[in-house]
PDB file of C-alpha atoms in Angstrom:
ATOM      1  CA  UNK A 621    -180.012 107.679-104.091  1.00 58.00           C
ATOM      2  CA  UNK A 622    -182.869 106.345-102.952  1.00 73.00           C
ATOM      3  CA  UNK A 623    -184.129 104.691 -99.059  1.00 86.00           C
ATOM      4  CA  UNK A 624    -182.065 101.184 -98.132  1.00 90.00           C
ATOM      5  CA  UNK A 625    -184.225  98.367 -97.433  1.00 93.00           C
ATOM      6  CA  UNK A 626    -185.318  96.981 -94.102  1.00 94.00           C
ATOM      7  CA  UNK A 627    -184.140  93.892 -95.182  1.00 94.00           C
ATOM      8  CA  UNK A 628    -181.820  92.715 -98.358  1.00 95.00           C
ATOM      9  CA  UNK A 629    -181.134  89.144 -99.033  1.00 95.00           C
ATOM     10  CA  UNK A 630    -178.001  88.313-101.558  1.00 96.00           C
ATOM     11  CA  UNK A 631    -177.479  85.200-103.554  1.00 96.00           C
ATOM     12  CA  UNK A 632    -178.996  83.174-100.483  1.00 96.00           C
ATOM     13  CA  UNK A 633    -177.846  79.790-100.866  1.00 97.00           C
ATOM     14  CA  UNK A 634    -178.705  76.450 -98.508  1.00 97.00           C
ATOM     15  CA  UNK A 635    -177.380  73.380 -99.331  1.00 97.00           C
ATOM     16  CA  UNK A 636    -178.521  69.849 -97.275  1.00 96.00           C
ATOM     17  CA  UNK A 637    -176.185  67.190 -96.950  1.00 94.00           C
ATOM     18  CA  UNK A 638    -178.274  64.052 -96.321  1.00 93.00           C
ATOM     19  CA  UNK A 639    -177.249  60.029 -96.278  1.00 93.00           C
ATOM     20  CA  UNK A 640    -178.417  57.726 -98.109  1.00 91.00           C
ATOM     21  CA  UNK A 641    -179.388  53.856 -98.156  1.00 88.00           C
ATOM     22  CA  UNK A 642    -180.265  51.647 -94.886  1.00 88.00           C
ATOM     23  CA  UNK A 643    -176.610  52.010 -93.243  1.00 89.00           C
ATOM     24  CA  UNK A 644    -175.978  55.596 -94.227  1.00 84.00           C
ATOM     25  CA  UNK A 645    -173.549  54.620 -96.677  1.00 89.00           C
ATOM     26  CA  UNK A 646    -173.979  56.467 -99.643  1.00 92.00           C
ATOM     27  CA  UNK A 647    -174.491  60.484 -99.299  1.00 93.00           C
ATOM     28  CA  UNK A 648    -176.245  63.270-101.290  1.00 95.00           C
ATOM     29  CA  UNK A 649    -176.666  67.033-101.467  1.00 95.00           C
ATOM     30  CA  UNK A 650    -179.950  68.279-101.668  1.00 94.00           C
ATOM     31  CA  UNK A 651    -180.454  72.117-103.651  1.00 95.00           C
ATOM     32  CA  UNK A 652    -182.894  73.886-101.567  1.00 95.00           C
ATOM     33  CA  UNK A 653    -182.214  77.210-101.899  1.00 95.00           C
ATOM     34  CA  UNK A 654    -179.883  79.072-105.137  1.00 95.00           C
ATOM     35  CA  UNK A 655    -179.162  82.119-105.333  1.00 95.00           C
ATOM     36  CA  UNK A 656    -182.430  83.978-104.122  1.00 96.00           C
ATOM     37  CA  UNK A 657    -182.082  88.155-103.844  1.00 97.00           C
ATOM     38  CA  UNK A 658    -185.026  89.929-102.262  1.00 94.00           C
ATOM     39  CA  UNK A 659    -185.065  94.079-100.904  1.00 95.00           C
ATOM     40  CA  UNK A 660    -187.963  94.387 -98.460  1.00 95.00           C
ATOM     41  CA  UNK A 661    -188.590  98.168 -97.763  1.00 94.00           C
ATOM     42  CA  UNK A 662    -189.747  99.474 -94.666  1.00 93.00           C
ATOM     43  CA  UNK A 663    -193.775  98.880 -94.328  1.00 91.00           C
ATOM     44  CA  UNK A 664    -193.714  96.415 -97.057  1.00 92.00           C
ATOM     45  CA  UNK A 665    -195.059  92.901 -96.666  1.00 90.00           C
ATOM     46  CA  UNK A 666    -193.616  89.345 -98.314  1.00 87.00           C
ATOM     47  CA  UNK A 667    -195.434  86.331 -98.707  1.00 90.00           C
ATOM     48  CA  UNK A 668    -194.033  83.202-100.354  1.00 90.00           C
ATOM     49  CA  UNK A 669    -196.367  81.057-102.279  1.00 92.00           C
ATOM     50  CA  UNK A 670    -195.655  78.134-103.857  1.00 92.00           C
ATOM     51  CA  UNK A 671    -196.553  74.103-103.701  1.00 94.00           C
ATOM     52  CA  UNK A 672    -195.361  71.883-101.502  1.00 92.00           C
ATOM     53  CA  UNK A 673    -191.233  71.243-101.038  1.00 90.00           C
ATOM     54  CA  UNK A 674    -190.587  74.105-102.865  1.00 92.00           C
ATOM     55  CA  UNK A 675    -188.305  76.161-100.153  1.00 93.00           C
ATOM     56  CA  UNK A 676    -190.734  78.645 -98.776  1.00 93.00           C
ATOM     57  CA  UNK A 677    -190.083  77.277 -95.004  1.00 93.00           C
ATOM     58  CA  UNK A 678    -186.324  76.708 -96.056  1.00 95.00           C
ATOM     59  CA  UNK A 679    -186.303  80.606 -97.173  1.00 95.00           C
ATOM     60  CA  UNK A 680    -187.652  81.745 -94.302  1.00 92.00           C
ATOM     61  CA  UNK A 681    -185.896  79.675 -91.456  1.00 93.00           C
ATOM     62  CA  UNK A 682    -182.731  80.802 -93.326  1.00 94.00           C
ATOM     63  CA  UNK A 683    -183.168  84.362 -93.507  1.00 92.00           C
ATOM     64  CA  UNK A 684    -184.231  84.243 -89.286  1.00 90.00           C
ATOM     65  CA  UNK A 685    -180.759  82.347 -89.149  1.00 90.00           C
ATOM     66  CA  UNK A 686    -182.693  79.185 -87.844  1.00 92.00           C
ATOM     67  CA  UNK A 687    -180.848  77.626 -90.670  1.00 94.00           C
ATOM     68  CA  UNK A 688    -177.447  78.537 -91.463  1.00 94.00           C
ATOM     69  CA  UNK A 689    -176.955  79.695 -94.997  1.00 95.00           C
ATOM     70  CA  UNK A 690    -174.248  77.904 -97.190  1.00 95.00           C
ATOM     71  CA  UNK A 691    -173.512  81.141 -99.044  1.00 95.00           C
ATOM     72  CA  UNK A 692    -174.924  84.825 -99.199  1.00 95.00           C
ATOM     73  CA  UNK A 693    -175.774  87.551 -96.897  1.00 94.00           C
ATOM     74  CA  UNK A 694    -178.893  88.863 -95.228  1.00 94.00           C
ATOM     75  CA  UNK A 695    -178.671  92.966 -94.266  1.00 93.00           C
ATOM     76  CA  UNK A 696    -180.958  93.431 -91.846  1.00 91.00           C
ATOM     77  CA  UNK A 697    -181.149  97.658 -91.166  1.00 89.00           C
ATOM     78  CA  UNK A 698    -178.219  97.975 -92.079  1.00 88.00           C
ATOM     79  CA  UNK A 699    -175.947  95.108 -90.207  1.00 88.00           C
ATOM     80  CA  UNK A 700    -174.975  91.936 -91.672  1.00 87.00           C
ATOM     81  CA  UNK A 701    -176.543  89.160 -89.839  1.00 80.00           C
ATOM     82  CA  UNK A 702    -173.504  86.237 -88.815  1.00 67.00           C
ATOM     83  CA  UNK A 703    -174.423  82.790 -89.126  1.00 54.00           C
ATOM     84  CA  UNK A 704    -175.539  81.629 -85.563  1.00 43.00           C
ATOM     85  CA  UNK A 705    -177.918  79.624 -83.868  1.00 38.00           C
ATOM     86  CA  UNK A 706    -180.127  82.430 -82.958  1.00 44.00           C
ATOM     87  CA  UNK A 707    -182.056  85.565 -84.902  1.00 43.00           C
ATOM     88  CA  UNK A 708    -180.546  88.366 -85.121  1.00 48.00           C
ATOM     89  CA  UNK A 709    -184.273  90.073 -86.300  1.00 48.00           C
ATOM     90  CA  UNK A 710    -185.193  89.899 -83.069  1.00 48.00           C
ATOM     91  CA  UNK A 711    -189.265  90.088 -82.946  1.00 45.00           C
ATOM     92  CA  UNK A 712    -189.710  92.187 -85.893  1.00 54.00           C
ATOM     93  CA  UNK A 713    -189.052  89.216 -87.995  1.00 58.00           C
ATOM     94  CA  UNK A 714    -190.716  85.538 -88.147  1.00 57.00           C
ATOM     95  CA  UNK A 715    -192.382  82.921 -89.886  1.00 57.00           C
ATOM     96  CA  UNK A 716    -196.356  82.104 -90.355  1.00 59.00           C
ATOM     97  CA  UNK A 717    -197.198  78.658 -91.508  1.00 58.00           C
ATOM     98  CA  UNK A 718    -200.958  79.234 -92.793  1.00 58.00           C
ATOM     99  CA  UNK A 719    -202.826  76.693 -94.830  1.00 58.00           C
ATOM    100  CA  UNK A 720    -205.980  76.880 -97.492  1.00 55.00           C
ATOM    101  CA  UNK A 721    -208.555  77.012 -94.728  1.00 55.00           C
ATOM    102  CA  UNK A 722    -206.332  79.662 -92.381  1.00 54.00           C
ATOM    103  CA  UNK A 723    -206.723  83.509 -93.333  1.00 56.00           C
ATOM    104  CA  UNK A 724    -204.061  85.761 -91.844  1.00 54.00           C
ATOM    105  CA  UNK A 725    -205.723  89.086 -90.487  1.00 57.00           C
ATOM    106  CA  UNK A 726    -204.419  92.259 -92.313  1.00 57.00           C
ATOM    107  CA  UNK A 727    -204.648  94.374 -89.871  1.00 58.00           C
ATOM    108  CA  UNK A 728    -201.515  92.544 -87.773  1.00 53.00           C
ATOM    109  CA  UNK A 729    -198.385  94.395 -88.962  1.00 55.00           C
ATOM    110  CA  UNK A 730    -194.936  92.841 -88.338  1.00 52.00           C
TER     111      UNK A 730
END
């Protein structure tokens, strides 16, 4: 058997609800996130890429718990992270917004 990952993500899901119309009077579910798996091994690096509105952000702020997930489970060494208003990765984990003009140096390991 071979070496867990640092970090597993299963069937991630995030649902927004959101209201529509001037008075709120209509409401709507919005799809961000379905279903998304991921094993991240120890020393291994992820970077999402995508266009705009595509759930990168979402991803991210839901695996560091800033969101809470409507289904799934993030494994984080080894523990099951609860849904809560806080990380659980502590500062091992986090999020870097870059854009075309930004490079992010290599030599920074997370």
């Amino acid at each position: 058997m071979g070496a867990q990952p640092l970090l597993k993500i299963e069937n991630l899901v995030k649902h927004f609800h959101v209201k529509l119309g001037a008075f709120g009077e209509r409401s709507a579910t919005v799809y961000a996130l379905d279903n998304v798996n991921l094993d991240i091994m120890e020393g291994e690096t992820l970077s999402l890429v995508g266009e705009s509105g595509c759930g990168k952000s979402t991803t991210g702020f839901t695996i560091l718990n800033l969101y809470k997930a409507t289904s799934g489970k993030v494994v984080y060494k080894g523990r099951i992270s609860r849904r809560s208003t806080k990380s659980r990765c502590g500062p091992s984990a986090a999020t870097c917004r870059s854009s075309s003009g930004i490079r992010i140096r290599p030599s920074i390991r997370a």
